[in-house]
JSON list of C-alpha atoms in Angstrom, two decimals:
[
{"chain": "A", "resi": 1, "resn": "UNK", "atom": "CA", "xyz": [11.84, 9.26, 7.93]},
{"chain": "A", "resi": 2, "resn": "UNK", "atom": "CA", "xyz": [11.75, 6.22, 10.15]},
{"chain": "A", "resi": 3, "resn": "UNK", "atom": "CA", "xyz": [9.70, 3.16, 9.44]},
{"chain": "A", "resi": 4, "resn": "UNK", "atom": "CA", "xyz": [6.01, 3.49, 10.11]},
{"chain": "A", "resi": 5, "resn": "UNK", "atom": "CA", "xyz": [5.76, 7.12, 9.10]},
{"chain": "A", "resi": 6, "resn": "UNK", "atom": "CA", "xyz": [3.94, 8.37, 6.07]},
{"chain": "A", "resi": 7, "resn": "UNK", "atom": "CA", "xyz": [5.40, 9.92, 2.99]},
{"chain": "A", "resi": 8, "resn": "UNK", "atom": "CA", "xyz": [5.11, 13.66, 2.66]},
{"chain": "A", "resi": 9, "resn": "UNK", "atom": "CA", "xyz": [2.84, 13.23, -0.36]},
{"chain": "A", "resi": 10, "resn": "UNK", "atom": "CA", "xyz": [3.46, 13.87, -4.03]},
{"chain": "A", "resi": 11, "resn": "UNK", "atom": "CA", "xyz": [1.43, 15.28, -6.86]},
{"chain": "A", "resi": 12, "resn": "UNK", "atom": "CA", "xyz": [0.00, 12.08, -8.35]},
{"chain": "A", "resi": 13, "resn": "UNK", "atom": "CA", "xyz": [-3.18, 10.62, -6.74]},
{"chain": "A", "resi": 14, "resn": "UNK", "atom": "CA", "xyz": [-1.35, 7.33, -6.22]},
{"chain": "A", "resi": 15, "resn": "UNK", "atom": "CA", "xyz": [1.35, 9.05, -4.17]},
{"chain": "A", "resi": 16, "resn": "UNK", "atom": "CA", "xyz": [-0.93, 11.10, -1.92]},
{"chain": "A", "resi": 17, "resn": "UNK", "atom": "CA", "xyz": [-0.60, 10.02, 1.69]},
{"chain": "A", "resi": 18, "resn": "UNK", "atom": "CA", "xyz": [-1.64, 12.54, 4.31]},
{"chain": "A", "resi": 19, "resn": "UNK", "atom": "CA", "xyz": [0.19, 12.84, 7.57]},
{"chain": "A", "resi": 20, "resn": "UNK", "atom": "CA", "xyz": [-3.06, 12.31, 9.49]},
{"chain": "A", "resi": 21, "resn": "UNK", "atom": "CA", "xyz": [-2.62, 8.52, 9.47]},
{"chain": "A", "resi": 22, "resn": "UNK", "atom": "CA", "xyz": [0.22, 8.44, 11.96]},
{"chain": "A", "resi": 23, "resn": "UNK", "atom": "CA", "xyz": [-2.46, 7.18, 14.32]},
{"chain": "A", "resi": 24, "resn": "UNK", "atom": "CA", "xyz": [-2.25, 3.74, 12.66]},
{"chain": "A", "resi": 25, "resn": "UNK", "atom": "CA", "xyz": [1.00, 1.80, 12.75]},
{"chain": "A", "resi": 26, "resn": "UNK", "atom": "CA", "xyz": [1.11, -1.75, 11.35]},
{"chain": "A", "resi": 27, "resn": "UNK", "atom": "CA", "xyz": [2.60, -4.39, 13.63]},
{"chain": "A", "resi": 28, "resn": "UNK", "atom": "CA", "xyz": [5.37, -6.88, 12.87]},
{"chain": "A", "resi": 29, "resn": "UNK", "atom": "CA", "xyz": [5.79, -7.58, 9.14]},
{"chain": "A", "resi": 30, "resn": "UNK", "atom": "CA", "xyz": [2.60, -5.89, 7.99]},
{"chain": "A", "resi": 31, "resn": "UNK", "atom": "CA", "xyz": [2.50, -3.18, 5.32]},
{"chain": "A", "resi": 32, "resn": "UNK", "atom": "CA", "xyz": [-0.29, -0.60, 4.89]},
{"chain": "A", "resi": 33, "resn": "UNK", "atom": "CA", "xyz": [-0.82, 0.40, 1.24]},
{"chain": "A", "resi": 34, "resn": "UNK", "atom": "CA", "xyz": [-3.10, 2.67, -0.75]},
{"chain": "A", "resi": 35, "resn": "UNK", "atom": "CA", "xyz": [-4.16, 1.30, -4.13]},
{"chain": "A", "resi": 36, "resn": "UNK", "atom": "CA", "xyz": [-3.64, 3.58, -7.12]},
{"chain": "A", "resi": 37, "resn": "UNK", "atom": "CA", "xyz": [-6.69, 4.91, -8.92]},
{"chain": "A", "resi": 38, "resn": "UNK", "atom": "CA", "xyz": [-8.01, 2.81, -11.81]},
{"chain": "A", "resi": 39, "resn": "UNK", "atom": "CA", "xyz": [-7.69, 4.19, -15.32]},
{"chain": "A", "resi": 40, "resn": "UNK", "atom": "CA", "xyz": [-11.09, 5.48, -16.44]},
{"chain": "A", "resi": 41, "resn": "UNK", "atom": "CA", "xyz": [-10.09, 6.74, -19.91]},
{"chain": "A", "resi": 42, "resn": "UNK", "atom": "CA", "xyz": [-7.95, 4.98, -22.51]},
{"chain": "A", "resi": 43, "resn": "UNK", "atom": "CA", "xyz": [-5.11, 6.74, -24.29]},
{"chain": "A", "resi": 44, "resn": "UNK", "atom": "CA", "xyz": [-7.45, 7.13, -27.25]},
{"chain": "A", "resi": 45, "resn": "UNK", "atom": "CA", "xyz": [-10.00, 8.97, -25.08]},
{"chain": "A", "resi": 46, "resn": "UNK", "atom": "CA", "xyz": [-12.54, 6.16, -24.69]},
{"chain": "A", "resi": 47, "resn": "UNK", "atom": "CA", "xyz": [-14.29, 6.06, -21.32]},
{"chain": "A", "resi": 48, "resn": "UNK", "atom": "CA", "xyz": [-13.99, 2.70, -19.53]},
{"chain": "A", "resi": 49, "resn": "UNK", "atom": "CA", "xyz": [-17.12, 1.68, -17.58]},
{"chain": "A", "resi": 50, "resn": "UNK", "atom": "CA", "xyz": [-16.59, 0.86, -13.92]},
{"chain": "A", "resi": 51, "resn": "UNK", "atom": "CA", "xyz": [-17.63, -2.78, -14.40]},
{"chain": "A", "resi": 52, "resn": "UNK", "atom": "CA", "xyz": [-15.02, -3.26, -17.14]},
{"chain": "A", "resi": 53, "resn": "UNK", "atom": "CA", "xyz": [-12.15, -1.84, -15.09]},
{"chain": "A", "resi": 54, "resn": "UNK", "atom": "CA", "xyz": [-9.79, -4.45, -13.72]},
{"chain": "A", "resi": 55, "resn": "UNK", "atom": "CA", "xyz": [-8.64, -4.57, -10.12]},
{"chain": "A", "resi": 56, "resn": "UNK", "atom": "CA", "xyz": [-5.72, -2.22, -9.54]},
{"chain": "A", "resi": 57, "resn": "UNK", "atom": "CA", "xyz": [-2.67, -4.21, -8.49]},
{"chain": "A", "resi": 58, "resn": "UNK", "atom": "CA", "xyz": [-0.31, -1.26, -8.05]},
{"chain": "A", "resi": 59, "resn": "UNK", "atom": "CA", "xyz": [-0.19, 0.55, -4.71]},
{"chain": "A", "resi": 60, "resn": "UNK", "atom": "CA", "xyz": [1.91, 2.98, -2.70]},
{"chain": "A", "resi": 61, "resn": "UNK", "atom": "CA", "xyz": [3.27, 1.97, 0.70]},
{"chain": "A", "resi": 62, "resn": "UNK", "atom": "CA", "xyz": [1.84, 4.27, 3.36]},
{"chain": "A", "resi": 63, "resn": "UNK", "atom": "CA", "xyz": [3.19, 2.70, 6.57]},
{"chain": "A", "resi": 64, "resn": "UNK", "atom": "CA", "xyz": [5.26, -0.34, 7.55]},
{"chain": "A", "resi": 65, "resn": "UNK", "atom": "CA", "xyz": [5.70, -2.37, 10.71]},
{"chain": "A", "resi": 66, "resn": "UNK", "atom": "CA", "xyz": [9.00, -2.96, 12.47]},
{"chain": "A", "resi": 67, "resn": "UNK", "atom": "CA", "xyz": [9.51, -6.45, 11.04]},
{"chain": "A", "resi": 68, "resn": "UNK", "atom": "CA", "xyz": [8.96, -10.08, 11.98]},
{"chain": "A", "resi": 69, "resn": "UNK", "atom": "CA", "xyz": [10.96, -12.09, 14.49]},
{"chain": "A", "resi": 70, "resn": "UNK", "atom": "CA", "xyz": [13.06, -14.84, 13.00]},
{"chain": "A", "resi": 71, "resn": "UNK", "atom": "CA", "xyz": [13.59, -18.28, 14.53]},
{"chain": "A", "resi": 72, "resn": "UNK", "atom": "CA", "xyz": [16.65, -17.06, 16.42]},
{"chain": "A", "resi": 73, "resn": "UNK", "atom": "CA", "xyz": [14.77, -14.05, 17.85]},
{"chain": "A", "resi": 74, "resn": "UNK", "atom": "CA", "xyz": [16.29, -11.39, 15.61]},
{"chain": "A", "resi": 75, "resn": "UNK", "atom": "CA", "xyz": [13.96, -8.91, 13.94]},
{"chain": "A", "resi": 76, "resn": "UNK", "atom": "CA", "xyz": [13.96, -9.18, 10.15]},
{"chain": "A", "resi": 77, "resn": "UNK", "atom": "CA", "xyz": [13.08, -5.76, 8.71]},
{"chain": "A", "resi": 78, "resn": "UNK", "atom": "CA", "xyz": [10.31, -5.28, 6.17]},
{"chain": "A", "resi": 79, "resn": "UNK", "atom": "CA", "xyz": [11.57, -5.31, 2.56]},
{"chain": "A", "resi": 80, "resn": "UNK", "atom": "CA", "xyz": [9.68, -2.17, 1.44]},
{"chain": "A", "resi": 81, "resn": "UNK", "atom": "CA", "xyz": [9.83, 1.44, 2.58]},
{"chain": "A", "resi": 82, "resn": "UNK", "atom": "CA", "xyz": [7.22, 4.16, 2.85]},
{"chain": "A", "resi": 83, "resn": "UNK", "atom": "CA", "xyz": [6.55, 5.85, -0.49]},
{"chain": "A", "resi": 84, "resn": "UNK", "atom": "CA", "xyz": [7.60, 2.91, -2.69]},
{"chain": "A", "resi": 85, "resn": "UNK", "atom": "CA", "xyz": [5.26, 1.57, -5.36]},
{"chain": "A", "resi": 86, "resn": "UNK", "atom": "CA", "xyz": [4.54, -2.14, -5.03]},
{"chain": "A", "resi": 87, "resn": "UNK", "atom": "CA", "xyz": [2.75, -4.89, -6.97]},
{"chain": "A", "resi": 88, "resn": "UNK", "atom": "CA", "xyz": [-0.02, -6.61, -5.00]},
{"chain": "A", "resi": 89, "resn": "UNK", "atom": "CA", "xyz": [-1.65, -9.99, -5.48]},
{"chain": "A", "resi": 90, "resn": "UNK", "atom": "CA", "xyz": [-5.10, -9.93, -7.07]},
{"chain": "A", "resi": 91, "resn": "UNK", "atom": "CA", "xyz": [-6.73, -11.28, -3.92]},
{"chain": "A", "resi": 92, "resn": "UNK", "atom": "CA", "xyz": [-5.90, -10.89, -0.26]},
{"chain": "A", "resi": 93, "resn": "UNK", "atom": "CA", "xyz": [-5.15, -8.12, 2.16]},
{"chain": "A", "resi": 94, "resn": "UNK", "atom": "CA", "xyz": [-7.36, -6.63, 4.83]},
{"chain": "A", "resi": 95, "resn": "UNK", "atom": "CA", "xyz": [-9.37, -3.54, 3.91]},
{"chain": "A", "resi": 96, "resn": "UNK", "atom": "CA", "xyz": [-9.09, -0.68, 6.40]},
{"chain": "A", "resi": 97, "resn": "UNK", "atom": "CA", "xyz": [-10.96, 2.61, 6.18]},
{"chain": "A", "resi": 98, "resn": "UNK", "atom": "CA", "xyz": [-9.12, 5.58, 7.69]},
{"chain": "A", "resi": 99, "resn": "UNK", "atom": "CA", "xyz": [-10.68, 9.02, 7.42]},
{"chain": "A", "resi": 100, "resn": "UNK", "atom": "CA", "xyz": [-13.00, 7.93, 4.58]},
{"chain": "A", "resi": 101, "resn": "UNK", "atom": "CA", "xyz": [-10.18, 6.48, 2.44]},
{"chain": "A", "resi": 102, "resn": "UNK", "atom": "CA", "xyz": [-9.62, 2.79, 1.70]},
{"chain": "A", "resi": 103, "resn": "UNK", "atom": "CA", "xyz": [-6.29, 1.24, 2.63]},
{"chain": "A", "resi": 104, "resn": "UNK", "atom": "CA", "xyz": [-5.18, -2.39, 2.59]},
{"chain": "A", "resi": 105, "resn": "UNK", "atom": "CA", "xyz": [-3.00, -4.27, 5.04]},
{"chain": "A", "resi": 106, "resn": "UNK", "atom": "CA", "xyz": [-0.71, -6.99, 3.65]},
{"chain": "A", "resi": 107, "resn": "UNK", "atom": "CA", "xyz": [2.03, -9.13, 5.10]},
{"chain": "A", "resi": 108, "resn": "UNK", "atom": "CA", "xyz": [5.47, -8.29, 3.72]},
{"chain": "A", "resi": 109, "resn": "UNK", "atom": "CA", "xyz": [5.75, -11.77, 2.15]},
{"chain": "A", "resi": 110, "resn": "UNK", "atom": "CA", "xyz": [2.44, -11.31, 0.29]},
{"chain": "A", "resi": 111, "resn": "UNK", "atom": "CA", "xyz": [3.73, -8.33, -1.71]},
{"chain": "A", "resi": 112, "resn": "UNK", "atom": "CA", "xyz": [4.82, -9.59, -5.12]},
{"chain": "A", "resi": 113, "resn": "UNK", "atom": "CA", "xyz": [7.42, -6.95, -5.94]},
{"chain": "A", "resi": 114, "resn": "UNK", "atom": "CA", "xyz": [8.28, -3.29, -6.02]},
{"chain": "A", "resi": 115, "resn": "UNK", "atom": "CA", "xyz": [8.71, -0.87, -8.90]},
{"chain": "A", "resi": 116, "resn": "UNK", "atom": "CA", "xyz": [12.08, 0.81, -9.38]},
{"chain": "A", "resi": 117, "resn": "UNK", "atom": "CA", "xyz": [12.71, 4.05, -11.23]}
]
């Protein structure tokens, strides 16, 4: 798949990314992500109240822009690809609602890292 297109979706809720969002394509070095669902039950089976849940910092990349222009005019590609899991900063990003789902738009440089298998 080329940049800007959505992943075909996987089984985990964090990986689900429907093909209906091809209507939105981030510009330049921006990355559209979907945050993973917060854990609501501990491994021991204890329910975690919503107020006690921390902010989820892991997300799946849903769409990426073409890249930013460097000082010499060349386009520098975005460092993440669609479908990769990334680590986000605790604050920042622009919330976007597409078809009743929350997504967040970050600059490529704001993403802290990506998870590797």
